[in-house]
Coordinates of C-alpha atoms in Angstrom, one line a residue:
M1 CA -0.1 14.5 -8.6
P2 CA 0.5 12.0 -12.2
W3 CA -1.1 8.6 -10.4
R4 CA -4.3 10.7 -8.8
V5 CA -8.0 10.3 -10.0
G6 CA -9.5 12.8 -8.6
P7 CA -13.1 13.5 -7.0
E8 CA -14.9 14.9 -10.5
R9 CA -12.9 12.2 -12.5
R10 CA -14.4 10.1 -10.2
K11 CA -17.7 11.6 -11.0
A12 CA -17.5 10.3 -14.3
G13 CA -16.7 7.1 -14.0
E14 CA -13.3 6.7 -14.0
R15 CA -11.3 4.7 -11.0
P16 CA -8.3 4.8 -10.1
D17 CA -5.3 2.2 -11.6
P18 CA -3.8 -0.2 -8.7
Y19 CA -0.8 -0.3 -10.5
R20 CA -0.2 3.2 -10.5
V21 CA -1.7 3.6 -7.0
W22 CA 1.0 1.0 -5.8
L23 CA 3.6 2.5 -8.0
S24 CA 3.5 5.9 -6.2
E25 CA 3.0 4.4 -2.7
V26 CA 6.2 2.1 -3.1
M27 CA 7.8 5.4 -4.6
L28 CA 6.8 8.1 -2.2
Q29 CA 8.2 6.1 1.1
Q30 CA 10.7 8.3 2.7
T31 CA 10.6 10.6 -0.8
T32 CA 9.0 13.6 -1.5
V33 CA 6.5 14.1 -4.2
A34 CA 9.0 16.7 -6.5
A35 CA 11.5 13.8 -6.2
V36 CA 8.8 11.1 -7.5
R37 CA 7.1 13.1 -10.4
D38 CA 9.6 12.4 -13.2
P39 CA 10.6 9.2 -12.0
F40 CA 6.6 7.8 -11.8
R41 CA 6.5 9.3 -15.2
R42 CA 9.3 7.2 -16.7
F43 CA 8.2 4.2 -15.3
T44 CA 4.9 4.4 -16.2
E45 CA 6.3 4.7 -19.7
R46 CA 8.5 2.3 -20.0
W47 CA 6.0 -0.2 -18.1
P48 CA 2.5 1.2 -18.1
D49 CA 1.1 -1.9 -16.4
V50 CA 2.1 -4.3 -13.9
T51 CA 2.6 -7.1 -16.4
A52 CA 5.4 -5.1 -18.4
L53 CA 7.2 -4.1 -15.2
A54 CA 7.3 -7.7 -14.6
A55 CA 9.2 -8.6 -17.6
A56 CA 11.6 -6.1 -17.0
E57 CA 15.3 -6.6 -16.7
D58 CA 16.2 -6.2 -13.5
G59 CA 19.4 -3.9 -14.1
E60 CA 16.8 -1.5 -16.0
V61 CA 14.1 -1.2 -13.3
M62 CA 17.4 -0.7 -10.9
A63 CA 18.5 2.2 -13.0
E64 CA 15.4 4.0 -13.3
W65 CA 15.4 4.0 -9.5
A66 CA 18.5 5.6 -9.0
G67 CA 18.0 8.8 -7.0
L68 CA 15.2 7.7 -5.0
G69 CA 16.9 6.0 -2.5
Y70 CA 15.8 2.9 -0.3
Y71 CA 17.2 0.5 -3.0
A72 CA 15.6 -2.6 -1.6
R73 CA 12.0 -1.2 -2.0
A74 CA 13.5 -1.5 -6.0
R75 CA 13.7 -4.9 -5.6
N76 CA 10.8 -6.0 -3.8
L77 CA 8.7 -3.7 -6.1
L78 CA 9.8 -6.3 -9.2
K79 CA 9.3 -9.2 -7.1
C80 CA 5.8 -7.8 -6.4
A81 CA 5.1 -7.1 -9.9
R82 CA 6.2 -10.6 -10.9
A83 CA 3.9 -12.3 -7.8
V84 CA 0.7 -10.5 -9.4
A85 CA 1.7 -10.9 -13.1
A86 CA 1.6 -15.0 -11.8
S87 CA -1.5 -14.9 -10.1
G88 CA -3.3 -13.1 -13.3
G89 CA -2.1 -9.7 -13.4
R90 CA -4.8 -8.2 -11.1
F91 CA -4.5 -6.8 -7.6
P92 CA -5.7 -8.3 -4.6
E93 CA -8.6 -6.0 -3.8
T94 CA -8.6 -5.8 0.1
R95 CA -5.9 -5.1 2.8
E96 CA -5.5 -8.7 3.8
A97 CA -5.0 -10.3 0.6
L98 CA -2.7 -7.5 -0.2
L99 CA -0.3 -8.0 2.9
P100 CA 1.6 -11.3 1.8
L101 CA 3.1 -10.1 -1.4
P102 CA 6.3 -8.9 -1.2
G103 CA 7.3 -5.2 0.1
I104 CA 3.7 -4.5 0.7
G105 CA 3.3 -3.4 4.8
R106 CA 0.7 -2.2 6.7
Y107 CA 0.2 1.4 5.5
T108 CA 0.5 -0.1 1.5
A109 CA -1.2 -2.3 2.1
A110 CA -3.9 0.0 3.1
A111 CA -3.3 2.9 1.1
V112 CA -3.9 0.5 -2.1
A113 CA -7.2 -0.9 -0.8
A114 CA -8.7 2.8 0.2
I115 CA -7.7 4.4 -3.1
A116 CA -7.9 1.7 -5.8
F117 CA -10.6 -0.2 -4.8
D118 CA -13.0 1.6 -1.9
E119 CA -12.0 -0.4 1.6
P120 CA -12.6 1.0 4.3
A121 CA -9.0 0.8 5.8
T122 CA -6.8 3.2 7.9
V123 CA -4.2 4.9 5.8
V124 CA -1.6 6.3 8.5
D125 CA 1.8 8.2 7.1
G126 CA 3.9 10.6 8.2
N127 CA 2.0 13.2 7.1
V128 CA -1.5 12.0 9.0
E129 CA 0.5 10.6 12.0
R130 CA 1.1 15.1 12.3
V131 CA -3.0 16.1 11.4
L132 CA -3.8 13.3 14.2
A133 CA -1.5 14.1 17.0
R134 CA -2.5 17.8 16.6
L135 CA -6.1 17.4 16.0
F136 CA -6.6 15.1 19.5
A137 CA -3.6 16.8 21.4
V138 CA -1.6 13.8 21.3
R139 CA 1.4 14.4 23.9
A140 CA 2.9 10.8 24.1
P141 CA 6.5 11.4 21.7
L142 CA 6.4 9.1 18.4
P143 CA 7.4 6.1 17.8
A144 CA 5.3 5.4 21.1
A145 CA 2.3 6.9 20.1
R146 CA 1.7 5.4 16.7
P147 CA -0.9 2.2 18.5
E148 CA -2.6 5.6 19.2
L149 CA -2.4 7.3 16.6
F150 CA -3.6 4.8 14.5
D151 CA -6.5 4.1 16.7
L152 CA -7.3 7.6 15.9
A153 CA -7.4 7.6 12.0
A154 CA -9.7 4.3 12.1
R155 CA -12.1 6.0 14.3
I156 CA -12.8 8.3 12.2
T157 CA -11.9 6.8 8.4
P158 CA -15.7 6.8 6.9
A159 CA -17.5 3.7 5.2
V160 CA -18.1 6.3 2.3
R161 CA -14.8 7.6 -0.6
P162 CA -12.4 6.1 2.1
G163 CA -9.9 6.6 -0.6
D164 CA -10.6 10.7 -0.9
F165 CA -10.4 11.1 2.6
A166 CA -7.3 9.2 3.0
Q167 CA -5.6 11.2 0.5
A168 CA -7.2 14.9 1.6
M169 CA -5.6 13.7 5.3
M170 CA -1.9 13.1 3.4
D171 CA -2.8 16.2 1.6
L172 CA -3.8 18.5 4.1
G173 CA -0.5 16.9 6.5
A174 CA 1.6 17.7 3.5
T175 CA 0.3 21.5 2.2
I176 CA -1.2 23.5 5.4
C177 CA -0.9 21.2 8.9
T178 CA 3.2 21.3 8.4
P179 CA 5.8 20.2 10.7
R180 CA 6.8 24.2 11.0
N181 CA 4.4 27.0 11.4
P182 CA 1.0 25.3 10.3
A183 CA -1.4 27.3 8.5
C184 CA -3.9 26.7 11.3
G185 CA -6.5 30.2 9.6
L186 CA -6.5 27.7 6.6
C187 CA -7.4 24.0 8.0
P188 CA -11.2 22.7 7.8
L189 CA -10.0 20.6 10.8
R190 CA -9.1 23.9 12.7
P191 CA -12.8 23.7 15.0
A192 CA -12.1 20.4 15.7
C193 CA -8.6 21.3 16.4
A194 CA -7.7 19.9 20.5
A195 CA -3.8 21.3 20.1
R196 CA -4.9 24.1 18.9
A197 CA -7.2 25.0 21.2
D198 CA -4.7 24.3 23.6
G199 CA -2.3 26.6 21.7
I200 CA 0.3 23.6 21.2
A201 CA -0.5 22.8 17.3
A202 CA 3.1 23.4 16.3
D203 CA 4.9 21.5 18.9
L204 CA 2.8 18.5 18.1
P205 CA 3.8 15.8 17.4
L206 CA 6.3 15.2 20.0
K207 CA 9.4 13.3 19.0
A208 CA 11.6 10.8 21.1
P209 CA 15.4 12.0 20.5
K210 CA 17.2 10.2 18.2
P211 CA 20.6 8.3 18.9
E212 CA 23.7 10.3 17.0
K213 CA 24.6 8.7 13.9
P214 CA 28.2 6.8 13.2
T215 CA 30.3 8.3 11.0
R216 CA 31.6 5.3 8.8
R217 CA 34.8 5.5 6.0
G218 CA 35.5 3.5 3.0
I219 CA 37.3 3.6 -0.1
A220 CA 36.0 4.0 -3.8
F221 CA 37.9 3.0 -6.7
V222 CA 37.0 4.6 -9.9
G223 CA 39.1 3.1 -13.0
L224 CA 39.1 4.4 -16.4
R225 CA 40.6 2.0 -19.0
K226 CA 42.3 3.6 -21.7
D227 CA 39.9 3.2 -24.4
G228 CA 37.3 4.7 -22.0
A229 CA 35.6 1.9 -20.7
V230 CA 34.7 2.1 -16.9
L231 CA 35.4 -0.6 -14.2
L232 CA 31.9 -1.2 -12.3
E233 CA 30.9 -3.6 -10.3
R234 CA 26.8 -4.5 -9.2
R235 CA 26.5 -4.7 -5.1
P236 CA 24.9 -7.6 -3.9
D237 CA 21.6 -8.1 -4.0
R238 CA 20.8 -8.2 -0.3
G239 CA 22.2 -5.3 2.1
L240 CA 22.7 -1.4 1.2
L241 CA 22.4 0.2 -2.5
G242 CA 21.6 -3.6 -3.1
G243 CA 21.8 -4.7 -7.2
M244 CA 22.9 -0.9 -7.8
L245 CA 25.7 -0.5 -10.4
G246 CA 28.4 1.5 -8.4
W247 CA 32.4 2.1 -8.0
P248 CA 34.3 -1.3 -6.4
G249 CA 35.2 -0.2 -3.0
S250 CA 36.2 -1.3 0.5
D251 CA 33.8 -2.1 3.1
W252 CA 32.3 1.0 5.3
A253 CA 33.1 1.1 8.7
E254 CA 33.9 3.0 11.6
T255 CA 37.5 1.5 11.2
E256 CA 40.4 2.9 9.0
P257 CA 39.5 1.2 5.8
V258 CA 41.5 -1.1 3.9
S259 CA 42.9 -0.4 0.7
A260 CA 41.9 -3.3 -2.3
P261 CA 42.3 -2.0 -5.4
P262 CA 39.7 -4.2 -7.6
A263 CA 43.1 -4.4 -10.2
A264 CA 46.6 -3.8 -11.0
G265 CA 47.2 -0.4 -11.7
A266 CA 48.8 3.0 -10.4
W267 CA 45.7 4.0 -8.2
Q268 CA 46.4 7.0 -6.4
E269 CA 44.3 9.4 -3.6
I270 CA 43.1 12.4 -5.1
P271 CA 42.0 15.6 -3.0
G272 CA 39.1 15.9 -1.4
E273 CA 36.4 13.2 -0.1
V274 CA 32.4 11.9 -1.0
R275 CA 30.4 13.2 2.2
H276 CA 27.0 11.0 1.8
T277 CA 24.1 10.2 4.9
F278 CA 22.5 7.1 5.0
T279 CA 19.4 6.4 7.4
H280 CA 21.4 5.0 10.3
F281 CA 25.0 6.7 9.7
H282 CA 27.2 9.0 8.2
L283 CA 29.6 8.0 5.6
R284 CA 32.9 9.4 4.1
L285 CA 34.9 7.9 1.2
S286 CA 38.2 8.7 -0.1
V287 CA 38.7 8.4 -4.0
M288 CA 41.8 6.7 -5.5
T289 CA 42.1 6.6 -9.6
A290 CA 43.7 5.0 -12.0
R291 CA 44.2 4.9 -15.9
L292 CA 43.9 1.4 -16.8
P293 CA 46.2 -1.1 -19.6
L294 CA 43.8 -2.1 -22.2
D295 CA 45.0 -5.5 -21.0
T296 CA 43.5 -4.9 -17.6
R297 CA 41.7 -8.0 -16.2
P298 CA 40.2 -6.9 -12.7
R299 CA 39.8 -8.6 -9.7
R300 CA 36.2 -7.3 -8.9
G301 CA 33.8 -5.9 -11.3
D302 CA 34.1 -5.5 -15.2
F303 CA 34.3 -3.1 -17.9
L304 CA 31.8 -0.8 -19.4
P305 CA 32.1 1.0 -22.7
R306 CA 31.8 4.5 -21.8
A307 CA 29.3 4.8 -24.9
A308 CA 27.1 2.4 -21.8
F309 CA 27.8 4.3 -18.9
R310 CA 25.1 6.5 -17.7
P311 CA 26.3 8.4 -14.2
A312 CA 22.6 9.1 -13.5
S313 CA 21.9 5.5 -13.3
M314 CA 23.8 5.3 -10.1
P315 CA 23.0 5.7 -6.5
T316 CA 23.8 9.4 -5.5
V317 CA 26.9 8.6 -3.3
M318 CA 28.4 6.9 -6.7
R319 CA 27.3 9.9 -8.7
K320 CA 29.0 12.2 -5.9
V321 CA 32.5 9.6 -6.2
H322 CA 32.0 10.2 -10.2
D323 CA 31.4 13.7 -9.8
L324 CA 35.1 14.3 -7.8
A325 CA 37.5 11.5 -10.1
S326 CA 35.8 13.0 -13.3
A327 CA 37.5 16.4 -11.8
A328 CA 40.6 14.6 -11.0
F329 CA 40.8 12.9 -14.5
A330 CA 40.1 16.4 -16.2
E331 CA 43.1 17.8 -14.4
D332 CA 45.3 15.1 -15.2

């Protein structure tokens, strides 16, 4: 992993870069390693240290974040970078000192403190929760079991090489102690695993039933000016997809959406719909398109020249709208 410094490099005197550790941990929240590798490389090439990131334009950072989801993380990433840069460009070295920084919670503070600064902080992510639930045969369901699992993690966190221990536990959960079909025969903790001894390793951790997600509906308006410029708007900083560039649209609600086009024009609904699932709800969007005159004055949003438009810089749901609309424009 491009953000890791392995034990051999550590022995040679190389230390983990707190900036890279922090950036990777923020990116990896609710996201897979495979999805993070390329964005991490792009970020560190464009902004190689926290001072460079702090000086970046908000829109450029949000565009690079596109596809990683949970866009509040990107806004907090900038706030945190600017707070660190303002205090001299060095990250605090303890969990307690890291916690007040924007966007840094208990897990991220512990991970940065342990991995970058060798503080014996207790690091527990979803993979580690699974390892602990099986190792100690914790039968209480998640999320109620989390305090117990954290206490168990604290008991076994070593004072020596706590960062290597934390990363080893995360890797164990990601590669061997997996959610389905754990490879118990390969596990170095097999002799001590209470769940394996009881024959229930694959059943743990138990999880409380999740409530059914509601379905919300909305309308997205894709306006293409005759010179090729596209009509876009930047979403408010606060809220879902905050600060991201996207198509103007209606509110997303469980009731029937109200059509309020962002500009005067011959808007037409195109066949099909966009479906997307967020953490707390499913979304279905109908898409309306229009070719707009050169003198159009939009009520919402602004035109972006075609040459400057990059669909890849938009959130996934907005890219889905683009793909559906592009097919419709190609046919007319």
